[in-house]
Short mmCIF file of C-alpha atoms in Angstrom, two decimals:
data_model
loop_
_atom_site.label_atom_id
_atom_site.label_comp_id
_atom_site.label_asym_id
_atom_site.label_seq_id
_atom_site.Cartn_x
_atom_site.Cartn_y
_atom_site.Cartn_z
CA UNK A 9 9.94 -17.20 12.92
CA UNK A 10 10.03 -19.40 16.00
CA UNK A 11 11.39 -17.08 18.65
CA UNK A 12 9.74 -17.13 22.07
CA UNK A 13 8.05 -13.81 21.17
CA UNK A 14 6.55 -15.06 17.96
CA UNK A 15 5.22 -18.19 19.66
CA UNK A 16 3.74 -16.01 22.40
CA UNK A 17 1.92 -13.95 19.74
CA UNK A 18 0.48 -17.08 18.09
CA UNK A 19 -0.71 -18.44 21.40
CA UNK A 20 -2.36 -15.18 22.43
CA UNK A 21 -4.08 -14.78 19.08
CA UNK A 22 -5.20 -18.42 19.14
CA UNK A 23 -6.76 -17.78 22.53
CA UNK A 24 -8.69 -14.83 21.13
CA UNK A 25 -6.69 -12.16 22.96
CA UNK A 26 -6.35 -8.73 21.25
CA UNK A 27 -2.74 -7.73 21.53
CA UNK A 28 -1.64 -4.11 21.31
CA UNK A 29 0.78 -5.07 18.53
CA UNK A 30 -2.25 -5.79 16.38
CA UNK A 31 -4.21 -2.70 17.40
CA UNK A 32 -4.26 -1.20 13.85
CA UNK A 33 -6.05 -4.30 12.43
CA UNK A 34 -8.53 -4.42 15.33
CA UNK A 35 -9.37 -0.76 14.92
CA UNK A 36 -9.96 -1.20 11.20
CA UNK A 37 -12.23 -4.17 11.76
CA UNK A 38 -14.17 -2.42 14.54
CA UNK A 39 -15.03 0.25 11.96
CA UNK A 40 -15.83 -2.26 9.22
CA UNK A 41 -12.65 -1.40 7.34
CA UNK A 42 -10.90 -4.36 5.76
CA UNK A 43 -7.70 -5.02 7.81
CA UNK A 44 -4.39 -6.52 6.80
CA UNK A 45 -5.23 -9.52 9.03
CA UNK A 46 -8.43 -10.18 7.06
CA UNK A 47 -6.58 -9.74 3.73
CA UNK A 48 -3.92 -12.29 4.78
CA UNK A 49 -6.60 -14.71 6.11
CA UNK A 50 -8.32 -14.47 2.73
CA UNK A 51 -5.07 -15.08 0.94
CA UNK A 52 -4.11 -18.29 2.75
CA UNK A 53 -7.71 -19.69 2.65
CA UNK A 54 -8.40 -18.72 -0.94
CA UNK A 55 -11.00 -16.05 -0.09
CA UNK A 56 -12.64 -17.92 2.81
CA UNK A 57 -11.09 -15.79 5.51
CA UNK A 58 -14.42 -15.22 7.26
CA UNK A 59 -14.88 -18.98 7.49
CA UNK A 60 -11.46 -20.28 8.49
CA UNK A 61 -13.00 -23.04 10.59
CA UNK A 62 -14.27 -24.59 7.35
CA UNK A 63 -10.83 -24.58 5.64
CA UNK A 64 -7.58 -26.53 6.10
CA UNK A 65 -6.60 -24.06 8.87
CA UNK A 66 -8.72 -25.63 11.60
CA UNK A 67 -7.56 -29.26 11.30
CA UNK A 68 -3.94 -28.04 10.95
CA UNK A 69 -4.10 -26.17 14.28
CA UNK A 70 -6.11 -28.89 15.95
CA UNK A 71 -3.29 -31.27 15.34
CA UNK A 72 -0.64 -28.98 16.69
CA UNK A 73 0.70 -29.38 20.24
CA UNK A 74 2.76 -26.22 20.26
CA UNK A 75 2.96 -22.76 18.71
CA UNK A 76 6.10 -23.35 16.65
CA UNK A 77 5.79 -22.38 13.00
CA UNK A 78 6.52 -25.12 10.50
CA UNK A 79 4.76 -23.61 7.44
CA UNK A 80 6.00 -20.80 5.30
CA UNK A 81 2.76 -19.72 3.72
CA UNK A 82 3.33 -16.12 2.56
CA UNK A 83 6.40 -14.23 1.52
CA UNK A 84 5.85 -10.49 1.63
CA UNK A 85 8.91 -8.95 -0.04
CA UNK A 86 9.81 -5.33 -0.62
CA UNK A 87 12.22 -5.67 -3.53
CA UNK A 88 13.85 -2.27 -4.03
CA UNK A 89 12.89 1.42 -4.06
CA UNK A 90 13.17 1.52 -7.85
CA UNK A 91 10.21 3.63 -8.95
CA UNK A 92 9.03 5.89 -11.75
CA UNK A 93 6.83 8.01 -9.39
CA UNK A 94 7.71 10.54 -6.70
CA UNK A 95 4.55 10.40 -4.63
CA UNK A 96 3.80 13.22 -2.19
CA UNK A 97 3.52 10.86 0.82
CA UNK A 98 6.62 8.71 0.03
CA UNK A 99 10.17 8.97 1.21
CA UNK A 100 13.56 8.03 -0.34
CA UNK A 101 13.39 4.40 0.84
CA UNK A 102 10.14 3.98 -1.20
CA UNK A 103 11.21 5.73 -4.40
CA UNK A 104 14.43 6.26 -6.35
CA UNK A 105 12.88 9.41 -7.77
CA UNK A 106 12.53 10.88 -4.30
CA UNK A 107 15.90 9.65 -3.25
CA UNK A 108 17.49 11.38 -6.26
CA UNK A 109 15.53 14.66 -5.47
CA UNK A 110 16.83 14.65 -1.92
CA UNK A 111 20.39 13.91 -3.01
CA UNK A 112 20.39 16.79 -5.52
CA UNK A 113 18.85 19.25 -3.10
CA UNK A 114 20.62 18.61 0.18
CA UNK A 115 20.94 22.35 0.73
CA UNK A 116 17.23 23.00 0.39
CA UNK A 117 15.75 24.12 3.66
CA UNK A 118 13.07 21.43 3.60
CA UNK A 119 15.55 18.61 2.95
CA UNK A 120 17.93 19.91 5.61
CA UNK A 121 15.04 19.77 8.14
CA UNK A 122 14.19 16.16 7.20
CA UNK A 123 17.85 15.02 7.42
CA UNK A 124 18.28 16.64 10.83
CA UNK A 125 16.37 13.70 12.21
CA UNK A 126 19.04 11.28 10.82
CA UNK A 127 22.02 12.76 8.98
CA UNK A 128 22.96 9.32 7.62
CA UNK A 129 19.51 8.50 6.28
CA UNK A 130 20.31 8.72 2.56
CA UNK A 131 23.46 6.58 2.89
CA UNK A 132 21.44 4.01 4.85
CA UNK A 133 18.80 3.88 2.13
CA UNK A 134 21.46 3.37 -0.48
CA UNK A 135 23.16 0.61 1.42
CA UNK A 136 19.88 -1.34 2.00
CA UNK A 137 19.46 -1.85 -1.73
CA UNK A 138 23.10 -2.17 -2.84
CA UNK A 139 23.53 -5.84 -1.90
CA UNK A 140 20.26 -7.03 -3.55
CA UNK A 141 19.43 -8.92 -0.40
CA UNK A 142 15.71 -8.78 -1.12
CA UNK A 143 16.20 -10.57 -4.42
CA UNK A 144 17.85 -13.34 -2.46
CA UNK A 145 14.78 -13.47 -0.25
CA UNK A 146 12.64 -13.90 -3.35
CA UNK A 147 14.87 -16.73 -4.53
CA UNK A 148 14.59 -18.32 -1.11
CA UNK A 149 10.76 -18.11 -1.13
CA UNK A 150 10.70 -19.71 -4.58
CA UNK A 151 13.08 -22.47 -3.48
CA UNK A 152 10.87 -23.16 -0.43
CA UNK A 153 7.84 -23.32 -2.75
CA UNK A 154 5.92 -20.71 -0.75
CA UNK A 155 2.23 -20.83 -1.78
CA UNK A 156 1.68 -17.06 -1.76
CA UNK A 157 4.27 -14.52 -2.84
CA UNK A 158 3.63 -10.80 -2.51
CA UNK A 159 6.02 -8.28 -4.08
CA UNK A 160 6.14 -4.53 -3.72
CA UNK A 161 8.63 -1.69 -4.24
CA UNK A 162 9.11 1.04 -5.37
CA UNK A 163 7.43 -0.19 -8.49
CA UNK A 164 8.04 -3.94 -8.62
CA UNK A 165 7.04 -4.30 -12.26
CA UNK A 166 10.12 -2.21 -13.23
CA UNK A 167 12.33 -4.81 -11.48
CA UNK A 168 13.39 -7.10 -14.30
CA UNK A 169 15.57 -9.27 -12.02
CA UNK A 170 12.48 -10.12 -9.89
CA UNK A 171 10.28 -10.65 -12.94
CA UNK A 172 12.78 -12.97 -14.51
CA UNK A 173 13.08 -14.98 -11.27
CA UNK A 174 9.35 -15.41 -11.14
CA UNK A 175 9.02 -16.14 -14.85
CA UNK A 176 11.59 -18.92 -14.47
CA UNK A 177 9.58 -20.78 -11.81
CA UNK A 178 8.74 -24.35 -12.75
CA UNK A 179 5.33 -24.66 -14.36
CA UNK A 180 4.03 -27.16 -11.87
CA UNK A 181 5.14 -24.98 -8.97
CA UNK A 182 3.51 -21.96 -10.58
CA UNK A 183 0.21 -23.84 -10.62
CA UNK A 184 0.43 -24.15 -6.84
CA UNK A 185 1.55 -20.55 -6.21
CA UNK A 186 -0.51 -17.34 -6.09
CA UNK A 187 1.22 -14.05 -6.81
CA UNK A 188 0.23 -10.66 -5.39
CA UNK A 189 1.72 -7.57 -6.93
CA UNK A 190 1.46 -4.07 -5.36
CA UNK A 191 1.83 -1.67 -8.32
CA UNK A 192 1.12 1.92 -9.35
CA UNK A 193 -0.61 0.71 -12.51
CA UNK A 194 1.76 2.42 -14.91
CA UNK A 195 3.17 -0.79 -16.41
CA UNK A 196 1.11 -2.84 -18.88
CA UNK A 197 -0.71 -5.45 -16.75
CA UNK A 198 -1.58 -7.80 -19.59
CA UNK A 199 2.05 -7.87 -20.86
CA UNK A 200 3.11 -8.58 -17.25
CA UNK A 201 0.75 -11.57 -17.03
CA UNK A 202 2.14 -12.88 -20.29
CA UNK A 203 5.65 -12.56 -19.02
CA UNK A 204 5.05 -14.10 -15.61
CA UNK A 205 3.20 -17.09 -16.99
CA UNK A 206 0.62 -19.48 -15.60
CA UNK A 207 0.61 -18.93 -11.86
CA UNK A 208 -2.31 -20.26 -9.86
CA UNK A 209 -3.57 -16.61 -9.66
CA UNK A 210 -1.97 -13.23 -10.24
CA UNK A 211 -3.59 -10.38 -8.36
CA UNK A 212 -2.59 -6.79 -8.99
CA UNK A 213 -3.33 -4.27 -6.22
CA UNK A 214 -3.30 -0.87 -7.86
CA UNK A 215 -2.38 2.02 -5.59
CA UNK A 216 -4.44 5.05 -6.61
CA UNK A 217 -4.88 8.40 -4.90
CA UNK A 218 -7.74 9.63 -7.03
CA UNK A 219 -8.68 10.04 -10.69
CA UNK A 220 -7.45 12.53 -13.28
CA UNK A 221 -5.45 15.54 -12.00
CA UNK A 222 -5.72 14.43 -8.33
CA UNK A 223 -3.96 11.16 -9.10
CA UNK A 224 -1.31 12.79 -11.26
CA UNK A 225 -0.54 15.46 -8.69
CA UNK A 226 -0.24 13.33 -5.59
CA UNK A 227 1.60 10.62 -7.55
CA UNK A 228 4.06 12.83 -9.46
CA UNK A 229 5.08 10.96 -12.64
CA UNK A 230 1.64 9.44 -13.08
CA UNK A 231 -0.27 9.80 -16.37
CA UNK A 232 -3.87 9.06 -15.49
CA UNK A 233 -5.00 8.21 -19.01
CA UNK A 234 -2.30 5.50 -19.32
CA UNK A 235 -3.21 3.98 -15.94
CA UNK A 236 -6.90 3.96 -16.74
CA UNK A 237 -6.19 2.38 -20.06
CA UNK A 238 -4.03 -0.36 -18.44
CA UNK A 239 -6.72 -1.14 -15.94
CA UNK A 240 -9.57 -1.16 -18.44
CA UNK A 241 -7.64 -3.33 -20.90
CA UNK A 242 -6.93 -5.82 -18.14
CA UNK A 243 -10.58 -5.91 -17.02
CA UNK A 244 -11.71 -6.65 -20.50
CA UNK A 245 -9.18 -9.41 -21.25
CA UNK A 246 -9.32 -11.08 -17.85
CA UNK A 247 -12.98 -10.67 -17.02
CA UNK A 248 -13.45 -14.44 -16.82
CA UNK A 249 -9.92 -15.27 -15.65
CA UNK A 250 -8.40 -16.45 -12.41
CA UNK A 251 -6.26 -13.29 -12.52
CA UNK A 252 -7.74 -10.18 -11.01
CA UNK A 253 -7.15 -6.69 -9.63
CA UNK A 254 -8.38 -4.40 -6.92
CA UNK A 255 -7.61 -0.78 -6.01
CA UNK A 256 -6.08 0.41 -2.78
CA UNK A 257 -6.26 4.02 -1.62
CA UNK A 258 -4.37 5.76 1.18
CA UNK A 259 -6.62 8.37 2.70
CA UNK A 260 -4.77 11.64 3.20
CA UNK A 261 -5.35 15.38 3.47
CA UNK A 262 -4.98 16.17 -0.23
CA UNK A 263 -7.10 13.21 -1.50
CA UNK A 264 -10.06 13.23 0.81
CA UNK A 265 -12.09 15.90 -1.01
CA UNK A 266 -11.93 13.89 -4.14
CA UNK A 267 -12.25 10.34 -2.79
CA UNK A 268 -15.92 10.12 -3.79
CA UNK A 269 -14.78 10.35 -7.41
CA UNK A 270 -12.45 7.37 -7.06
CA UNK A 271 -15.23 5.45 -5.30
CA UNK A 272 -17.57 6.09 -8.25
CA UNK A 273 -14.88 5.20 -10.77
CA UNK A 274 -14.31 1.86 -9.06
CA UNK A 275 -18.00 1.16 -8.71
CA UNK A 276 -18.65 1.64 -12.41
CA UNK A 277 -15.99 -0.98 -13.14
CA UNK A 278 -17.06 -3.27 -10.32
CA UNK A 279 -13.53 -2.95 -8.82
CA UNK A 280 -13.09 -3.64 -5.14
CA UNK A 281 -11.70 -0.51 -3.37
CA UNK A 282 -9.86 -0.90 -0.06
CA UNK A 283 -8.63 2.07 2.03
CA UNK A 284 -6.28 2.79 4.84
CA UNK A 285 -5.67 6.04 6.66
CA UNK A 286 -2.27 7.65 6.24
CA UNK A 287 -0.41 8.04 9.55
CA UNK A 288 2.93 9.43 8.42
CA UNK A 289 4.09 11.91 7.34
CA UNK A 290 1.73 13.68 9.70
CA UNK A 291 1.59 16.85 7.64
CA UNK A 292 -0.09 14.77 4.83
CA UNK A 293 -2.47 13.07 7.17
CA UNK A 294 -6.14 13.93 7.76
CA UNK A 295 -5.09 15.36 11.13
CA UNK A 296 -4.06 18.50 9.31
CA UNK A 297 -7.61 19.08 8.06
CA UNK A 298 -9.81 21.51 10.04
CA UNK A 299 -13.25 20.31 11.11
CA UNK A 300 -15.17 22.28 8.50
CA UNK A 301 -13.11 20.79 5.71
CA UNK A 302 -13.72 17.31 6.96
CA UNK A 303 -17.47 17.89 7.19
CA UNK A 304 -17.54 19.00 3.58
CA UNK A 305 -15.78 15.74 2.60
CA UNK A 306 -18.06 13.64 4.80
CA UNK A 307 -21.11 14.79 2.87
CA UNK A 308 -19.80 13.08 -0.27
CA UNK A 309 -18.75 9.86 1.55
CA UNK A 310 -21.24 9.22 4.29
CA UNK A 311 -23.49 6.97 2.15
CA UNK A 312 -20.65 4.98 0.46
CA UNK A 313 -17.97 4.90 3.17
CA UNK A 314 -19.69 5.39 6.55
CA UNK A 315 -17.07 3.34 8.46
CA UNK A 316 -14.28 5.45 7.00
CA UNK A 317 -16.11 8.61 7.99
CA UNK A 318 -16.49 7.32 11.57
CA UNK A 319 -12.76 6.54 11.80
CA UNK A 320 -11.68 9.99 10.55
CA UNK A 321 -14.06 11.69 12.95
CA UNK A 322 -12.04 10.22 15.82
CA UNK A 323 -8.75 11.81 14.58
CA UNK A 324 -7.96 15.13 16.32
CA UNK A 325 -7.11 18.18 14.27
CA UNK A 326 -3.58 19.50 14.70
CA UNK A 327 -3.36 23.06 13.55
CA UNK A 328 0.41 23.17 13.93
CA UNK A 329 0.69 20.72 10.99
CA UNK A 330 -0.61 23.26 8.51
CA UNK A 331 2.66 25.30 8.27
CA UNK A 332 4.46 21.98 7.77
CA UNK A 333 2.16 21.13 4.91
CA UNK A 334 2.81 24.53 3.44
CA UNK A 335 6.55 24.01 3.64
CA UNK A 336 6.25 20.62 2.01
CA UNK A 337 4.12 22.00 -0.86
CA UNK A 338 6.65 24.77 -1.45
CA UNK A 339 9.29 21.99 -1.83
CA UNK A 340 7.17 19.44 -3.75
CA UNK A 341 5.43 21.97 -6.00
CA UNK A 342 7.35 25.23 -6.31
CA UNK A 343 5.06 26.28 -9.24
CA UNK A 344 2.05 26.27 -6.91
CA UNK A 345 0.00 23.97 -9.13
CA UNK A 346 -1.70 22.64 -6.00
CA UNK A 347 -3.90 25.70 -5.93
CA UNK A 348 -5.60 24.66 -9.16
CA UNK A 349 -5.99 20.96 -8.19
CA UNK A 350 -6.92 21.52 -4.56
CA UNK A 351 -8.54 25.00 -4.36
CA UNK A 352 -10.22 23.99 -1.10
CA UNK A 353 -6.81 24.14 0.60
CA UNK A 354 -5.89 27.62 -0.55
CA UNK A 355 -7.58 29.43 2.25
CA UNK A 356 -6.08 27.18 4.95
CA UNK A 357 -2.52 27.02 3.66
CA UNK A 358 -2.19 30.62 2.74
CA UNK A 359 -3.68 31.89 5.95
#
């Protein structure tokens, strides 16, 4: 945390310099899209990120004479790849479901092509999670009494080791600790709150790719009615609570046509919806979408998400990605169900 490079980064950022390492956040903010930087600033300042000078942050840095880090404020821990979903945009290190599919189908043409990039990839993924090192990191964060703990997976709410570690935190420490959970929404959120106990706040960030069939297709293993029920039950029970949730969406080629439906669904429930644009895998990104398809999508988003539309307009179309998307769909969905869920793509993919 206190390497020369990290201290250099802190100094440059303190001086207001935009470093290329932080380009993704700057680009998001320039287009009025909430960036990870803004999210973290809100986290450490208890939702006063736009007014940091009026929080504890200003006097803390005013009293520092160097750029060494002596506060561990946030622990952002990817626990394991244990997951009950096999999402279209994920890879084995993100999901045990996908890992198992690749292992069982090593002779499939699509899997062979992916492993040509790194023939040891699956073994490396397995080794990363065998030693449970990330559970040790969580224990360390708890021991250091970190004020903000963020956990993700896989699906972290399936990880009983992690949940038991958090549940066992001393009550007084819990009252000083906020917990952020990145989840797919399939696990009962109320029951999770009951298990975890009285943290200062518990925030669930629900990853959704759409509503109904769109969600269930892109996030294979998802049952939309169950996820919707989990969210609605939480909103009713915790409407006046310190615990809260928001929805996060990864904008990609298959979801963009239907994003306006997710926007409306969140608006009806007064749920904050954040977005980011998928970069990899490229064949799932909006770069695969021809201009006419994008324009059709923009008509449904221009009034609710103008900044997102502007960002997508700057992404060049790559026609050579369409055959890659077709190859992936043949692997992911050999039954061809995508034609019913995403009929807009039929002309492009089959041509």
